Tab-separated table of C-alpha atoms in Angstrom:
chain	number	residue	atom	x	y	z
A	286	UNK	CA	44.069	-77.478	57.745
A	287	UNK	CA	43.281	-76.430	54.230
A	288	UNK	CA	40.136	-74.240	53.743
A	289	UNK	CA	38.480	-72.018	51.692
A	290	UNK	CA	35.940	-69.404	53.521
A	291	UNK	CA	33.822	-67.507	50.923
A	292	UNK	CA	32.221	-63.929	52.161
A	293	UNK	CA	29.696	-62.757	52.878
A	294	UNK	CA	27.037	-66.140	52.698
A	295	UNK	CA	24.770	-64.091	51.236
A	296	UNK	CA	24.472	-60.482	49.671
A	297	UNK	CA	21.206	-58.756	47.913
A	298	UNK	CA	21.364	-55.435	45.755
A	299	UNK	CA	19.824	-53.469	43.272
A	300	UNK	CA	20.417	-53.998	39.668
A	301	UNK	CA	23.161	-51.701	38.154
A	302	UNK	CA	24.857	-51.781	41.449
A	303	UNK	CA	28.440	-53.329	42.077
A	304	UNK	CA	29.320	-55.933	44.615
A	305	UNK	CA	32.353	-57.204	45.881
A	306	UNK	CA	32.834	-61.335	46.784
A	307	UNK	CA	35.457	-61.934	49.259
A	308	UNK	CA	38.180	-65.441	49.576
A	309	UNK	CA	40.152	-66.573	51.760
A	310	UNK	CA	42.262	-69.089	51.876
A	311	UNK	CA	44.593	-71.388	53.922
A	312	UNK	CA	45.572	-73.948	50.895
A	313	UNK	CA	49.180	-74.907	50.911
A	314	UNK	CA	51.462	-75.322	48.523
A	315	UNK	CA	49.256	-73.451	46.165
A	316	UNK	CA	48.776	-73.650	42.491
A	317	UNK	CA	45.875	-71.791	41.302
A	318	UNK	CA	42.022	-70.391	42.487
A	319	UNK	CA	39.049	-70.317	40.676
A	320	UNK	CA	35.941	-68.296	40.554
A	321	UNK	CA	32.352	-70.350	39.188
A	322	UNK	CA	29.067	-69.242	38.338
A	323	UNK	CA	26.513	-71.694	39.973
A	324	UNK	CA	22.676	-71.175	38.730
A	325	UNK	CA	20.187	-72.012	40.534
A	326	UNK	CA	19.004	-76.212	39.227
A	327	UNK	CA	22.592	-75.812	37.262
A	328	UNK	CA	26.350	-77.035	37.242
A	329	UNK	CA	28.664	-74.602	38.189
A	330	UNK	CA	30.406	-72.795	35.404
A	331	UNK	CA	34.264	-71.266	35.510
A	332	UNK	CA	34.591	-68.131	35.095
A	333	UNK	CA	38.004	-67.685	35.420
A	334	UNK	CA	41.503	-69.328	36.816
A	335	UNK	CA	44.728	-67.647	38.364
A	336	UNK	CA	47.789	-68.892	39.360
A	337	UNK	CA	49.642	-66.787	41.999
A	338	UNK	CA	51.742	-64.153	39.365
A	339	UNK	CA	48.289	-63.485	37.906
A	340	UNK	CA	46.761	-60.739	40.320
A	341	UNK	CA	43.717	-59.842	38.340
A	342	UNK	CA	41.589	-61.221	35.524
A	343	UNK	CA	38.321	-60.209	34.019
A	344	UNK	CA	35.856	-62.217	32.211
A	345	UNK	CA	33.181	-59.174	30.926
A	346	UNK	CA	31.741	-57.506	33.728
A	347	UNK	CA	33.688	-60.015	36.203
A	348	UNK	CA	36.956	-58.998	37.535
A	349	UNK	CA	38.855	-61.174	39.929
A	350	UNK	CA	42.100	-60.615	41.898
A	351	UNK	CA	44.666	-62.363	43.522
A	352	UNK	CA	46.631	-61.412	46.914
A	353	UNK	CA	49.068	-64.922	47.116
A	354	UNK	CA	50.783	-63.075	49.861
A	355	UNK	CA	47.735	-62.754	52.020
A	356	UNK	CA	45.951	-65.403	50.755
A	357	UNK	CA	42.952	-63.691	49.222
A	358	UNK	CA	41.124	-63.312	46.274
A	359	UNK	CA	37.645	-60.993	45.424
A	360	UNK	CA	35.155	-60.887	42.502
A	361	UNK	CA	34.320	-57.839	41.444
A	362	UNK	CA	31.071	-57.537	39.735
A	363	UNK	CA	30.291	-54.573	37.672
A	364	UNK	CA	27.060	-53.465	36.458
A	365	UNK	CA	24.809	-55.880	38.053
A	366	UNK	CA	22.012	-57.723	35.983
A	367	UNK	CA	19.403	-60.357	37.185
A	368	UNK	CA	21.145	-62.748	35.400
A	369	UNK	CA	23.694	-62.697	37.670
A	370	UNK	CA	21.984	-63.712	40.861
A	371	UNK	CA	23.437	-66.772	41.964
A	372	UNK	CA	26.160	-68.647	44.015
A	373	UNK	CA	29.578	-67.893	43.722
A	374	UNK	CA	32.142	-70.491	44.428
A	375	UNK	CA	35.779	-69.493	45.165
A	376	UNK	CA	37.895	-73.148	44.483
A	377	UNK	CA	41.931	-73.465	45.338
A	378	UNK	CA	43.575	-75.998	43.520
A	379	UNK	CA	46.655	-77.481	45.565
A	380	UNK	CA	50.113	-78.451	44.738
A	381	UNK	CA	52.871	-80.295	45.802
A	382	UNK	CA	52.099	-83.223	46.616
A	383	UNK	CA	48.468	-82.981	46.619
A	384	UNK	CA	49.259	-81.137	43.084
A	385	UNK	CA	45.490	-81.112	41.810
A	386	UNK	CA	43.407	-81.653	44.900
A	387	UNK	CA	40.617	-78.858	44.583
A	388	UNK	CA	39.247	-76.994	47.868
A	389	UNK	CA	36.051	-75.832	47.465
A	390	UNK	CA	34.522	-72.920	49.700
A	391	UNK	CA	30.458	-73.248	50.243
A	392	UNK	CA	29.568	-70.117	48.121
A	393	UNK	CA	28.008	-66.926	48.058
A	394	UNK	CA	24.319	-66.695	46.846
A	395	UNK	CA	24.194	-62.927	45.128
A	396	UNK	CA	20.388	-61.857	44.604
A	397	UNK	CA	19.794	-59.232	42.244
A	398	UNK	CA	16.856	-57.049	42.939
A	399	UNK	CA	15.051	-54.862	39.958
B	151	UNK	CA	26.621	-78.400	21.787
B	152	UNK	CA	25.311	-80.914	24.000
B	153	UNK	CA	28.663	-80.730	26.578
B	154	UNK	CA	28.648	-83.075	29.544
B	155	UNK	CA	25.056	-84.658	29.941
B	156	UNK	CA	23.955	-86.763	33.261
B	157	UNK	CA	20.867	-88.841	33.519
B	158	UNK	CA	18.728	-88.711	35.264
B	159	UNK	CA	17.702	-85.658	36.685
B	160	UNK	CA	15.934	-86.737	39.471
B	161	UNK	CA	15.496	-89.944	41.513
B	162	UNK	CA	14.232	-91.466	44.752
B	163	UNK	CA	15.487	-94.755	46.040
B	164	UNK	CA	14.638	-96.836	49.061
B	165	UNK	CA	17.325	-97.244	51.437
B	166	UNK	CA	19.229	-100.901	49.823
B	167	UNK	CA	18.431	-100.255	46.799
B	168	UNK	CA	21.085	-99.522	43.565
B	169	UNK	CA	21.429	-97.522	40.933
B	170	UNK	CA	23.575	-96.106	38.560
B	171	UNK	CA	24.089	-92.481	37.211
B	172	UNK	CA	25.121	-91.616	33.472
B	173	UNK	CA	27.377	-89.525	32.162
B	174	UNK	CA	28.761	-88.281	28.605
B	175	UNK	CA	30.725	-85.913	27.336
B	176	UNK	CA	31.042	-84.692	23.895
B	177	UNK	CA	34.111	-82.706	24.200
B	178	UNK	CA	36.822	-85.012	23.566
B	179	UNK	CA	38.286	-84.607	27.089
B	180	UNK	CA	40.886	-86.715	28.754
B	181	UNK	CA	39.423	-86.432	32.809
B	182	UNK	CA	36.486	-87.082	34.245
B	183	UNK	CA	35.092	-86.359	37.458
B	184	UNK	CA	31.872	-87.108	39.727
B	185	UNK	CA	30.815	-84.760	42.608
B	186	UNK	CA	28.807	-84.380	45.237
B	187	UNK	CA	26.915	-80.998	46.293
B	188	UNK	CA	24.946	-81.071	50.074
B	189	UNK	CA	23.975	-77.724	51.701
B	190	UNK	CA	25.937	-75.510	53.253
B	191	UNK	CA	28.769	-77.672	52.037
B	192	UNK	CA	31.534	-77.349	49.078
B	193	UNK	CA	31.225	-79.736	46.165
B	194	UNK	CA	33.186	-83.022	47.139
B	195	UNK	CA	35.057	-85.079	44.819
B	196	UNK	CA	33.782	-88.551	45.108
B	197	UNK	CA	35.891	-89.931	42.083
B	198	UNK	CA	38.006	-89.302	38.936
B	199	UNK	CA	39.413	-90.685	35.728
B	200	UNK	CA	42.458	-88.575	35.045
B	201	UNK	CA	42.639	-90.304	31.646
B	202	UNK	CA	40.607	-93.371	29.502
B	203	UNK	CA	41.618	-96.547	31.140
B	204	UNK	CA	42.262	-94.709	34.665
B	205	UNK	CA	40.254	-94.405	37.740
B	206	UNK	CA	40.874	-93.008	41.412
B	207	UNK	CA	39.097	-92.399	44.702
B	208	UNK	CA	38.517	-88.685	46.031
B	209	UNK	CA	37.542	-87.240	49.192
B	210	UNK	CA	34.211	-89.015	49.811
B	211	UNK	CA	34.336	-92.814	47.550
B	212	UNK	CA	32.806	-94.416	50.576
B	213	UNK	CA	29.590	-96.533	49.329
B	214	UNK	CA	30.001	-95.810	45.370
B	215	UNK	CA	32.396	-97.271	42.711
B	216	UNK	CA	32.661	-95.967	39.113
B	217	UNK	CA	33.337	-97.400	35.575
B	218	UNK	CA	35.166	-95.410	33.210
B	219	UNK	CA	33.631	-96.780	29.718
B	220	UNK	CA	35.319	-95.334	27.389
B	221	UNK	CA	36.516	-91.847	27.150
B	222	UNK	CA	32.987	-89.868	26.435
B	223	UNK	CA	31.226	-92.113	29.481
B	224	UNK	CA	32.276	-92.189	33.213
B	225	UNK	CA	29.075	-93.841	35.242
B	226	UNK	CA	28.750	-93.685	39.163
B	227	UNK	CA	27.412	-96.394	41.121
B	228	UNK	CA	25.430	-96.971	44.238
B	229	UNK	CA	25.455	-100.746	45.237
B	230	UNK	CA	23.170	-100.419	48.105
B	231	UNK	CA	21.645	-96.430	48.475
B	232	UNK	CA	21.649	-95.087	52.084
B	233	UNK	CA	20.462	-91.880	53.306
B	234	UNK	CA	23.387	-90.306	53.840
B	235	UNK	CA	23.475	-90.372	49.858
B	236	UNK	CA	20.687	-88.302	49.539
B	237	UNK	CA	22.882	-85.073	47.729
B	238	UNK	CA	22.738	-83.599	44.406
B	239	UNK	CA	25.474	-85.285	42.516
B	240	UNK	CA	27.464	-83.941	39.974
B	241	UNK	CA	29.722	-85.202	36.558
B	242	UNK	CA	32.366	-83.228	35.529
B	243	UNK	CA	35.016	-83.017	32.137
B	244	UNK	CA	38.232	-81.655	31.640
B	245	UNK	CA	40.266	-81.935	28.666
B	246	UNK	CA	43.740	-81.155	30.559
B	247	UNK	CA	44.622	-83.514	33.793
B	248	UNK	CA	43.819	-82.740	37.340
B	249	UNK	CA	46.461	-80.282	38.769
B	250	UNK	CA	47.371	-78.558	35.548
B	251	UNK	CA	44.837	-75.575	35.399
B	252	UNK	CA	41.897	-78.372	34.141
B	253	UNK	CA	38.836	-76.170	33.404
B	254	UNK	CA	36.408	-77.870	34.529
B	255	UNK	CA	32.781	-78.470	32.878
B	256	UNK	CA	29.771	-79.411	34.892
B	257	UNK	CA	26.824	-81.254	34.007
B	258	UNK	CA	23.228	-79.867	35.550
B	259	UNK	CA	23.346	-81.904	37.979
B	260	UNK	CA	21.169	-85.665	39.359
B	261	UNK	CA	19.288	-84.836	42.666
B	262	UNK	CA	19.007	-87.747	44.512
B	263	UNK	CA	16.996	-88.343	47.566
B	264	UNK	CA	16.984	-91.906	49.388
B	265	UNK	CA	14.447	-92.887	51.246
């Protein structure tokens, strides 16, 4: 069964800290996973797409990676601000014969504390 | 720039009643999508317009139908509203075609409670 399991549901830290957002994934055949941005009262907002010979791309302080092998990705957050407390959505887009069929995993909510 | 705009925001409907959601884009892009967000769930693809002209069912059409109007306005339908509706629903643009690395761009959402 295809699925996407985001970890962990929920994470807090201080501002200036790091954080790490964990994927995993049991899409097949796969074409490509994405990493949004999802305010709180908001659409959710790409920040950034990889197909499986990309194993890392950054988008400012957001750096994402790609394990195809083992069917993971992480985002890597750097520097947290405020601004960047909320959910986290890891999506897997499919291909083959489902080419374009998007999994999406339920999230992460990241809290930033001052 | 305005980007993808849904109306309304919020709504409550009695359980029969209909209703229609609005969407436009001012991007110039070929697909369109509407979504559905409940908690603890992933979005859901309820249906799509790959390109002007085009529409197809996703995971979850059960209950809605959609009109592609032209290609800034995809609208989403509820003939008769049940509670299982009640979600915060989503429209979506993307100027490449589903399945060839489509960014996709979100509207703020319609939250939508029935009754």
């Amino acid at each position: 069964k295809n699925q996407v399991e985001q970890s962990p549901q929920s994470l807090i830290i201080l501002e200036g800290k790091n954080c790490t957002l964990q994927c995993n994934y049991t899409v097949s055949p796969f074409s490509n996973l994405r990493w949004y941005k999802q305010d709180t009262g908001r659409g959710p907002v790409s920040l950034t797409i990889m197909t499986f010979s990309e194993n890392t791309k950054s988008n400012g302080r957001y750096t994402a990676t790609l394990d195809a092998d083992t069917k993971q990705s992480s985002l890597h957050i750097t520097a947290s601000q405020l601004s960047d407390s909320a959910s986290y959505i890891c999506v897997v887009s499919a291909g083959g014969s489902t080419l374009g069929r998007l999994y999406f995993g339920r999230g992460t909510q990241l809290t930033v504390w001052p | 720039n305005a980007g993808v705009t849904q109306t309304p925001k919020f709504q409550v409907l009695k359980t029969g009643q209909s209703m229609t959601l609005q969407c436009a884009q001012d991007m110039n892009h070929n697909s369109m999508y509407w979504y559905r967000q409940d908690p603890g769930m992933g979005l859901r693809l309820i249906y799509y317009s790959a390109s002007e002209g085009t529409t197809d069912k996703g995971e979850v059409p059960n209950g809605y139908n959609v009109s592609r109007l032209n290609k800034r306005e995809f609208s989403l339908r509820l003939e008769s509203a049940a509670p299982s509706q009640t979600s915060v629903y989503f429209c979506a643009s993307s100027e490449a075609r589903p399945g060839f690395r489509e960014k996709l761009f979100f509207g703020s959402g319609t939250q939508l409670s029935v009754l």
